[in-house]
PDB file of C-alpha atoms in Angstrom:
ATOM      1  CA  LYS A   1      80.032 116.842  96.955  1.00 58.00           C
ATOM      2  CA  ALA A   2      83.705 117.530  97.666  1.00 74.00           C
ATOM      3  CA  GLY A   3      86.191 114.948  96.437  1.00 91.00           C
ATOM      4  CA  VAL A   4      89.529 113.916  97.871  1.00 95.00           C
ATOM      5  CA  THR A   5      91.710 117.001  98.242  1.00 96.00           C
ATOM      6  CA  GLN A   6      95.475 116.828  98.152  1.00 97.00           C
ATOM      7  CA  THR A   7      97.799 119.706  98.872  1.00 96.00           C
ATOM      8  CA  PRO A   8     100.041 120.978  97.527  1.00 96.00           C
ATOM      9  CA  ARG A   9      99.578 120.029  93.851  1.00 95.00           C
ATOM     10  CA  TYR A  10     103.213 120.575  92.976  1.00 96.00           C
ATOM     11  CA  LEU A  11     106.366 120.583  95.070  1.00 96.00           C
ATOM     12  CA  ILE A  12     110.070 120.925  94.330  1.00 97.00           C
ATOM     13  CA  LYS A  13     112.507 119.873  97.029  1.00 97.00           C
ATOM     14  CA  THR A  14     116.242 119.404  97.299  1.00 97.00           C
ATOM     15  CA  ARG A  15     117.856 116.046  97.963  1.00 97.00           C
ATOM     16  CA  GLY A  16     118.220 115.471 101.709  1.00 97.00           C
ATOM     17  CA  GLN A  17     115.253 117.629 102.683  1.00 97.00           C
ATOM     18  CA  GLN A  18     112.003 116.329 104.084  1.00 97.00           C
ATOM     19  CA  VAL A  19     108.454 116.887 102.838  1.00 98.00           C
ATOM     20  CA  THR A  20     104.922 116.590 104.199  1.00 98.00           C
ATOM     21  CA  LEU A  21     101.943 115.996 101.929  1.00 98.00           C
ATOM     22  CA  SER A  22      98.344 116.439 103.015  1.00 98.00           C
ATOM     23  CA  CYS A  23      95.131 114.625 102.107  1.00 98.00           C
ATOM     24  CA  SER A  24      91.548 115.456 103.051  1.00 97.00           C
ATOM     25  CA  PRO A  25      89.263 112.488 102.345  1.00 96.00           C
ATOM     26  CA  ILE A  26      85.634 112.595 101.338  1.00 94.00           C
ATOM     27  CA  SER A  27      83.400 113.269 104.329  1.00 93.00           C
ATOM     28  CA  GLY A  28      82.412 109.986 105.965  1.00 90.00           C
ATOM     29  CA  HIS A  29      85.324 108.024 104.529  1.00 91.00           C
ATOM     30  CA  ARG A  30      87.450 106.578 107.310  1.00 89.00           C
ATOM     31  CA  SER A  31      89.948 104.636 105.208  1.00 90.00           C
ATOM     32  CA  VAL A  32      92.756 106.602 103.579  1.00 94.00           C
ATOM     33  CA  SER A  33      95.475 105.037 101.435  1.00 94.00           C
ATOM     34  CA  TRP A  34      98.573 106.510  99.854  1.00 96.00           C
ATOM     35  CA  TYR A  35     100.188 105.463  96.568  1.00 95.00           C
ATOM     36  CA  GLN A  36     103.290 106.419  94.645  1.00 96.00           C
ATOM     37  CA  GLN A  37     103.109 106.545  90.856  1.00 93.00           C
ATOM     38  CA  THR A  38     106.238 106.524  88.704  1.00 91.00           C
ATOM     39  CA  PRO A  39     106.619 105.774  84.986  1.00 84.00           C
ATOM     40  CA  GLY A  40     108.707 102.677  85.662  1.00 81.00           C
ATOM     41  CA  GLN A  41     106.904 101.110  88.617  1.00 84.00           C
ATOM     42  CA  GLY A  42     103.333 102.231  88.060  1.00 86.00           C
ATOM     43  CA  LEU A  43     101.038 102.679  91.059  1.00 91.00           C
ATOM     44  CA  GLN A  44     102.516 101.275  94.249  1.00 93.00           C
ATOM     45  CA  PHE A  45     100.845 101.089  97.638  1.00 92.00           C
ATOM     46  CA  LEU A  46     102.521 102.994 100.463  1.00 95.00           C
ATOM     47  CA  PHE A  47     100.211 102.605 103.445  1.00 91.00           C
ATOM     48  CA  GLU A  48      96.599 102.650 104.598  1.00 91.00           C
ATOM     49  CA  TYR A  49      95.056 104.288 107.634  1.00 92.00           C
ATOM     50  CA  PHE A  50      91.721 103.530 109.220  1.00 89.00           C
ATOM     51  CA  SER A  51      90.423 105.353 112.289  1.00 89.00           C
ATOM     52  CA  GLU A  52      93.860 106.864 113.004  1.00 92.00           C
ATOM     53  CA  THR A  53      95.606 103.476 112.890  1.00 91.00           C
ATOM     54  CA  GLN A  54      97.958 102.233 110.208  1.00 91.00           C
ATOM     55  CA  ARG A  55      96.230  99.108 108.969  1.00 86.00           C
ATOM     56  CA  ASN A  56      98.595  98.107 106.203  1.00 85.00           C
ATOM     57  CA  LYS A  57     102.003  99.085 104.851  1.00 88.00           C
ATOM     58  CA  GLY A  58     103.689  98.549 101.501  1.00 89.00           C
ATOM     59  CA  ASN A  59     107.325  97.797 100.745  1.00 89.00           C
ATOM     60  CA  PHE A  60     108.816 101.239 101.150  1.00 95.00           C
ATOM     61  CA  PRO A  61     111.733 102.272 103.402  1.00 96.00           C
ATOM     62  CA  GLY A  62     111.162 103.793 106.813  1.00 95.00           C
ATOM     63  CA  ARG A  63     111.810 107.268 105.366  1.00 97.00           C
ATOM     64  CA  PHE A  64     108.184 107.125 104.255  1.00 98.00           C
ATOM     65  CA  SER A  65     105.718 107.581 107.083  1.00 97.00           C
ATOM     66  CA  GLY A  66     102.192 108.772 107.579  1.00 97.00           C
ATOM     67  CA  ARG A  67      99.487 109.489 110.070  1.00 96.00           C
ATOM     68  CA  GLN A  68      95.761 110.055 110.245  1.00 96.00           C
ATOM     69  CA  PHE A  69      93.954 112.529 112.438  1.00 95.00           C
ATOM     70  CA  SER A  70      90.654 112.153 114.250  1.00 94.00           C
ATOM     71  CA  ASN A  71      88.843 113.971 111.409  1.00 92.00           C
ATOM     72  CA  SER A  72      90.260 111.337 108.974  1.00 93.00           C
ATOM     73  CA  ARG A  73      92.597 113.830 107.320  1.00 96.00           C
ATOM     74  CA  SER A  74      95.950 112.234 106.600  1.00 97.00           C
ATOM     75  CA  GLU A  75      99.512 113.339 106.067  1.00 98.00           C
ATOM     76  CA  MET A  76     102.480 111.517 104.648  1.00 98.00           C
ATOM     77  CA  ASN A  77     106.056 112.475 105.322  1.00 98.00           C
ATOM     78  CA  VAL A  78     109.202 111.613 103.420  1.00 98.00           C
ATOM     79  CA  SER A  79     112.504 112.324 105.144  1.00 96.00           C
ATOM     80  CA  THR A  80     115.973 112.548 103.633  1.00 97.00           C
ATOM     81  CA  LEU A  81     114.630 112.902 100.117  1.00 98.00           C
ATOM     82  CA  GLU A  82     116.361 111.077  97.282  1.00 97.00           C
ATOM     83  CA  LEU A  83     116.177 111.788  93.556  1.00 96.00           C
ATOM     84  CA  GLY A  84     114.253 108.548  93.100  1.00 95.00           C
ATOM     85  CA  ASP A  85     111.446 109.859  95.314  1.00 97.00           C
ATOM     86  CA  SER A  86     110.336 112.110  92.466  1.00 97.00           C
ATOM     87  CA  ALA A  87     106.847 110.875  91.661  1.00 96.00           C
ATOM     88  CA  LEU A  88     103.140 111.566  91.730  1.00 95.00           C
ATOM     89  CA  TYR A  89     101.806 110.814  95.213  1.00 97.00           C
ATOM     90  CA  LEU A  90      98.158 109.880  95.283  1.00 96.00           C
ATOM     91  CA  CYS A  91      95.799 109.665  98.201  1.00 96.00           C
ATOM     92  CA  ALA A  92      92.571 107.668  98.080  1.00 95.00           C
ATOM     93  CA  SER A  93      89.676 107.337 100.491  1.00 94.00           C
ATOM     94  CA  SER A  94      86.822 104.905 100.835  1.00 89.00           C
ATOM     95  CA  ARG A  95      83.781 104.086 102.908  1.00 85.00           C
ATOM     96  CA  ASP A  96      83.728 100.489 101.727  1.00 77.00           C
ATOM     97  CA  ILE A  97      85.774  98.664  99.110  1.00 71.00           C
ATOM     98  CA  SER A  98      82.682  97.696  97.110  1.00 70.00           C
ATOM     99  CA  TRP A  99      82.328 101.405  96.352  1.00 72.00           C
ATOM    100  CA  GLY A 100      85.928 101.604  95.282  1.00 80.00           C
ATOM    101  CA  TYR A 101      88.562 104.009  96.450  1.00 88.00           C
ATOM    102  CA  THR A 102      88.221 107.629  95.327  1.00 92.00           C
ATOM    103  CA  PHE A 103      91.522 109.181  94.396  1.00 94.00           C
ATOM    104  CA  GLY A 104      92.654 112.771  94.665  1.00 95.00           C
ATOM    105  CA  SER A 105      94.493 114.529  91.845  1.00 93.00           C
ATOM    106  CA  GLY A 106      97.828 113.900  93.526  1.00 95.00           C
ATOM    107  CA  THR A 107     100.897 115.849  94.556  1.00 96.00           C
ATOM    108  CA  ARG A 108     103.680 115.972  91.979  1.00 96.00           C
ATOM    109  CA  LEU A 109     106.961 115.884  93.923  1.00 97.00           C
ATOM    110  CA  THR A 110     110.203 116.687  92.152  1.00 97.00           C
ATOM    111  CA  VAL A 111     113.473 116.156  93.997  1.00 97.00           C
ATOM    112  CA  VAL A 112     116.463 118.011  92.559  1.00 97.00           C
TER     113      VAL A 112
ATOM    114  CA  ASP B   1     107.175  89.837  90.733  1.00 69.00           C
ATOM    115  CA  GLN B   2     103.931  91.317  89.443  1.00 79.00           C
ATOM    116  CA  GLN B   3     100.836  89.964  91.136  1.00 89.00           C
ATOM    117  CA  VAL B   4      98.498  91.818  88.772  1.00 93.00           C
ATOM    118  CA  LYS B   5      99.350  91.868  85.088  1.00 95.00           C
ATOM    119  CA  GLN B   6      97.890  93.759  82.183  1.00 96.00           C
ATOM    120  CA  ASN B   7      99.753  92.276  79.261  1.00 92.00           C
ATOM    121  CA  SER B   8      98.511  94.682  76.596  1.00 95.00           C
ATOM    122  CA  PRO B   9     100.059  98.127  77.030  1.00 95.00           C
ATOM    123  CA  SER B  10      97.731  99.597  74.431  1.00 97.00           C
ATOM    124  CA  LEU B  11      94.473  98.909  72.601  1.00 97.00           C
ATOM    125  CA  SER B  12      92.872 100.736  69.690  1.00 98.00           C
ATOM    126  CA  VAL B  13      89.152 100.382  68.957  1.00 98.00           C
ATOM    127  CA  GLN B  14      86.669 102.002  66.581  1.00 98.00           C
ATOM    128  CA  GLU B  15      83.907 104.108  68.060  1.00 97.00           C
ATOM    129  CA  GLY B  16      80.746 102.079  68.643  1.00 97.00           C
ATOM    130  CA  ARG B  17      82.574  98.754  68.861  1.00 98.00           C
ATOM    131  CA  ILE B  18      83.399  96.730  71.963  1.00 98.00           C
ATOM    132  CA  SER B  19      86.581  97.353  73.964  1.00 98.00           C
ATOM    133  CA  ILE B  20      87.897  94.381  75.943  1.00 98.00           C
ATOM    134  CA  LEU B  21      90.612  95.031  78.501  1.00 98.00           C
ATOM    135  CA  ASN B  22      92.235  92.039  80.139  1.00 98.00           C
ATOM    136  CA  CYS B  23      93.921  91.437  83.467  1.00 97.00           C
ATOM    137  CA  ASP B  24      95.573  88.385  85.033  1.00 97.00           C
ATOM    138  CA  TYR B  25      96.521  87.856  88.659  1.00 95.00           C
ATOM    139  CA  THR B  26      98.592  85.345  90.560  1.00 92.00           C
ATOM    140  CA  ASN B  27      97.488  85.642  94.188  1.00 88.00           C
ATOM    141  CA  SER B  28      94.513  83.397  94.940  1.00 87.00           C
ATOM    142  CA  MET B  29      93.927  85.363  98.168  1.00 85.00           C
ATOM    143  CA  PHE B  30      92.651  88.366  96.226  1.00 87.00           C
ATOM    144  CA  ASP B  31      88.968  88.737  96.930  1.00 84.00           C
ATOM    145  CA  TYR B  32      88.065  92.046  95.356  1.00 89.00           C
ATOM    146  CA  PHE B  33      88.894  93.439  91.944  1.00 93.00           C
ATOM    147  CA  LEU B  34      88.490  96.973  90.677  1.00 93.00           C
ATOM    148  CA  TRP B  35      88.906  98.849  87.412  1.00 96.00           C
ATOM    149  CA  TYR B  36      90.057 102.437  87.230  1.00 95.00           C
ATOM    150  CA  LYS B  37      90.361 104.927  84.387  1.00 96.00           C
ATOM    151  CA  LYS B  38      93.068 107.567  84.412  1.00 93.00           C
ATOM    152  CA  TYR B  39      93.585 110.706  82.386  1.00 90.00           C
ATOM    153  CA  PRO B  40      96.966 112.481  82.381  1.00 83.00           C
ATOM    154  CA  ALA B  41      97.585 114.771  85.368  1.00 78.00           C
ATOM    155  CA  GLU B  42      94.540 113.399  87.222  1.00 84.00           C
ATOM    156  CA  GLY B  43      94.073 110.729  89.862  1.00 89.00           C
ATOM    157  CA  PRO B  44      92.506 107.409  88.822  1.00 92.00           C
ATOM    158  CA  THR B  45      88.708 107.351  88.608  1.00 92.00           C
ATOM    159  CA  PHE B  46      86.878 104.306  89.941  1.00 91.00           C
ATOM    160  CA  LEU B  47      84.780 102.541  87.293  1.00 94.00           C
ATOM    161  CA  ILE B  48      83.502  99.232  88.569  1.00 94.00           C
ATOM    162  CA  SER B  49      84.347  96.473  91.038  1.00 92.00           C
ATOM    163  CA  ILE B  50      83.625  92.788  91.461  1.00 93.00           C
ATOM    164  CA  SER B  51      83.959  90.486  94.410  1.00 90.00           C
ATOM    165  CA  SER B  52      85.217  86.935  94.089  1.00 89.00           C
ATOM    166  CA  ILE B  53      81.787  85.511  94.871  1.00 91.00           C
ATOM    167  CA  LYS B  54      80.517  86.838  91.563  1.00 93.00           C
ATOM    168  CA  ASP B  55      81.533  86.178  87.992  1.00 95.00           C
ATOM    169  CA  LYS B  56      79.957  89.252  86.416  1.00 97.00           C
ATOM    170  CA  ASN B  57      79.078  92.798  87.375  1.00 96.00           C
ATOM    171  CA  GLU B  58      77.457  95.338  85.107  1.00 96.00           C
ATOM    172  CA  ASP B  59      77.153  99.106  85.296  1.00 95.00           C
ATOM    173  CA  GLY B  60      75.845 100.855  82.214  1.00 97.00           C
ATOM    174  CA  ARG B  61      78.283 100.415  79.354  1.00 97.00           C
ATOM    175  CA  PHE B  62      80.825  98.699  81.618  1.00 97.00           C
ATOM    176  CA  THR B  63      80.812  94.990  82.460  1.00 98.00           C
ATOM    177  CA  VAL B  64      83.502  93.152  84.391  1.00 98.00           C
ATOM    178  CA  PHE B  65      83.880  89.382  84.100  1.00 98.00           C
ATOM    179  CA  LEU B  66      85.831  87.290  86.603  1.00 97.00           C
ATOM    180  CA  ASN B  67      87.158  83.786  85.975  1.00 96.00           C
ATOM    181  CA  LYS B  68      88.613  82.683  89.307  1.00 94.00           C
ATOM    182  CA  SER B  69      89.857  79.321  88.073  1.00 94.00           C
ATOM    183  CA  ALA B  70      91.886  81.063  85.377  1.00 96.00           C
ATOM    184  CA  LYS B  71      92.764  84.000  87.650  1.00 95.00           C
ATOM    185  CA  HIS B  72      91.596  86.304  84.893  1.00 97.00           C
ATOM    186  CA  LEU B  73      89.276  89.261  84.677  1.00 96.00           C
ATOM    187  CA  SER B  74      88.196  91.463  81.835  1.00 98.00           C
ATOM    188  CA  LEU B  75      86.458  94.792  81.390  1.00 98.00           C
ATOM    189  CA  HIS B  76      84.062  95.186  78.477  1.00 98.00           C
ATOM    190  CA  ILE B  77      83.011  98.625  77.287  1.00 98.00           C
ATOM    191  CA  VAL B  78      80.050  98.631  74.911  1.00 97.00           C
ATOM    192  CA  PRO B  79      79.658 100.763  72.889  1.00 98.00           C
ATOM    193  CA  SER B  80      83.053 102.430  73.019  1.00 98.00           C
ATOM    194  CA  GLN B  81      83.128 106.221  72.809  1.00 97.00           C
ATOM    195  CA  PRO B  82      86.013 108.621  72.053  1.00 96.00           C
ATOM    196  CA  GLY B  83      85.712 109.958  75.624  1.00 95.00           C
ATOM    197  CA  ASP B  84      86.665 106.493  76.879  1.00 97.00           C
ATOM    198  CA  SER B  85      90.205 107.057  75.601  1.00 97.00           C
ATOM    199  CA  ALA B  86      92.397 106.851  78.709  1.00 96.00           C
ATOM    200  CA  VAL B  87      94.676 104.485  80.605  1.00 96.00           C
ATOM    201  CA  TYR B  88      92.769 101.689  82.334  1.00 97.00           C
ATOM    202  CA  PHE B  89      94.143 100.052  85.472  1.00 96.00           C
ATOM    203  CA  CYS B  90      93.108  96.763  86.960  1.00 96.00           C
ATOM    204  CA  ALA B  91      93.553  96.482  90.750  1.00 94.00           C
ATOM    205  CA  ALA B  92      93.128  93.684  93.259  1.00 92.00           C
ATOM    206  CA  SER B  93      92.653  93.559  97.026  1.00 86.00           C
ATOM    207  CA  GLY B  94      92.487  90.899  99.731  1.00 72.00           C
ATOM    208  CA  ASP B  95      89.156  91.515 101.467  1.00 52.00           C
ATOM    209  CA  ASP B  96      90.138  90.369 104.939  1.00 52.00           C
ATOM    210  CA  GLY B  97      89.662  93.693 106.661  1.00 50.00           C
ATOM    211  CA  GLY B  98      93.360  94.127 107.121  1.00 50.00           C
ATOM    212  CA  SER B  99      94.282  94.748 103.545  1.00 58.00           C
ATOM    213  CA  GLN B 100      91.258  96.243 101.828  1.00 64.00           C
ATOM    214  CA  GLY B 101      93.115  99.479 101.300  1.00 72.00           C
ATOM    215  CA  ASN B 102      96.112  97.747  99.824  1.00 82.00           C
ATOM    216  CA  LEU B 103      95.251  97.802  96.148  1.00 87.00           C
ATOM    217  CA  ILE B 104      97.731  96.042  93.897  1.00 89.00           C
ATOM    218  CA  PHE B 105      97.629  97.695  90.490  1.00 92.00           C
ATOM    219  CA  GLY B 106      98.543  96.431  87.052  1.00 94.00           C
ATOM    220  CA  LYS B 107     100.709  98.623  84.832  1.00 93.00           C
ATOM    221  CA  GLY B 108      97.712  99.799  82.810  1.00 95.00           C
ATOM    222  CA  THR B 109      96.387  99.555  79.249  1.00 97.00           C
ATOM    223  CA  LYS B 110      96.084 102.672  77.134  1.00 97.00           C
ATOM    224  CA  LEU B 111      92.778 102.603  75.266  1.00 98.00           C
ATOM    225  CA  SER B 112      92.314 104.737  72.164  1.00 98.00           C
ATOM    226  CA  VAL B 113      88.823 104.961  70.713  1.00 98.00           C
ATOM    227  CA  LYS B 114      88.860 106.341  67.193  1.00 96.00           C
ATOM    228  CA  PRO B 115      85.886 108.262  65.775  1.00 93.00           C
TER     229      PRO B 115
END
């Protein structure tokens, strides 16, 4: 059974650029959430999508955005990158919260 | 202001003994609690969950206890094995349909199980 797939695994971008990260959830999972992990702040919720609609959003600036497609695949976009955006970005999908959210291996973004 | 707190950054336990990982929360609206294990360079792996209508949930060597009045939950691992060495995260969610996917994580506890 395929897990949550995130691409790319590693990314280096320059300050001011924009980036798009991709997430393919487990088949049958309609809820997809995105998290940012940094050493100082830990795991922080970015946003959640369910059936192509953003259902919830964390406390991140508008430079962070996302979307979900009809096949449940999701993308997140960060515009005007800042050095502080360097982090591990994790995507998670779920069928139901009682089964937990399954996380992908993440995309390591480095902004230089 | 942290809504989910794991006050012990690290814990060391002997193989075969019990590991007890603790978590406190402040938001009484949280209705679902989850524990995750994380190895370096990997995403978190779901271990076990508990809803607020229960006070205990068991799955093999893992048991989670919830004390709603104290806003406290704990994860017990019995017996502990060296392969359990990892960072453990406690997470909470408000189960109102609108925020299930919004997991609030603690900062994690690094468990080391010594042979």
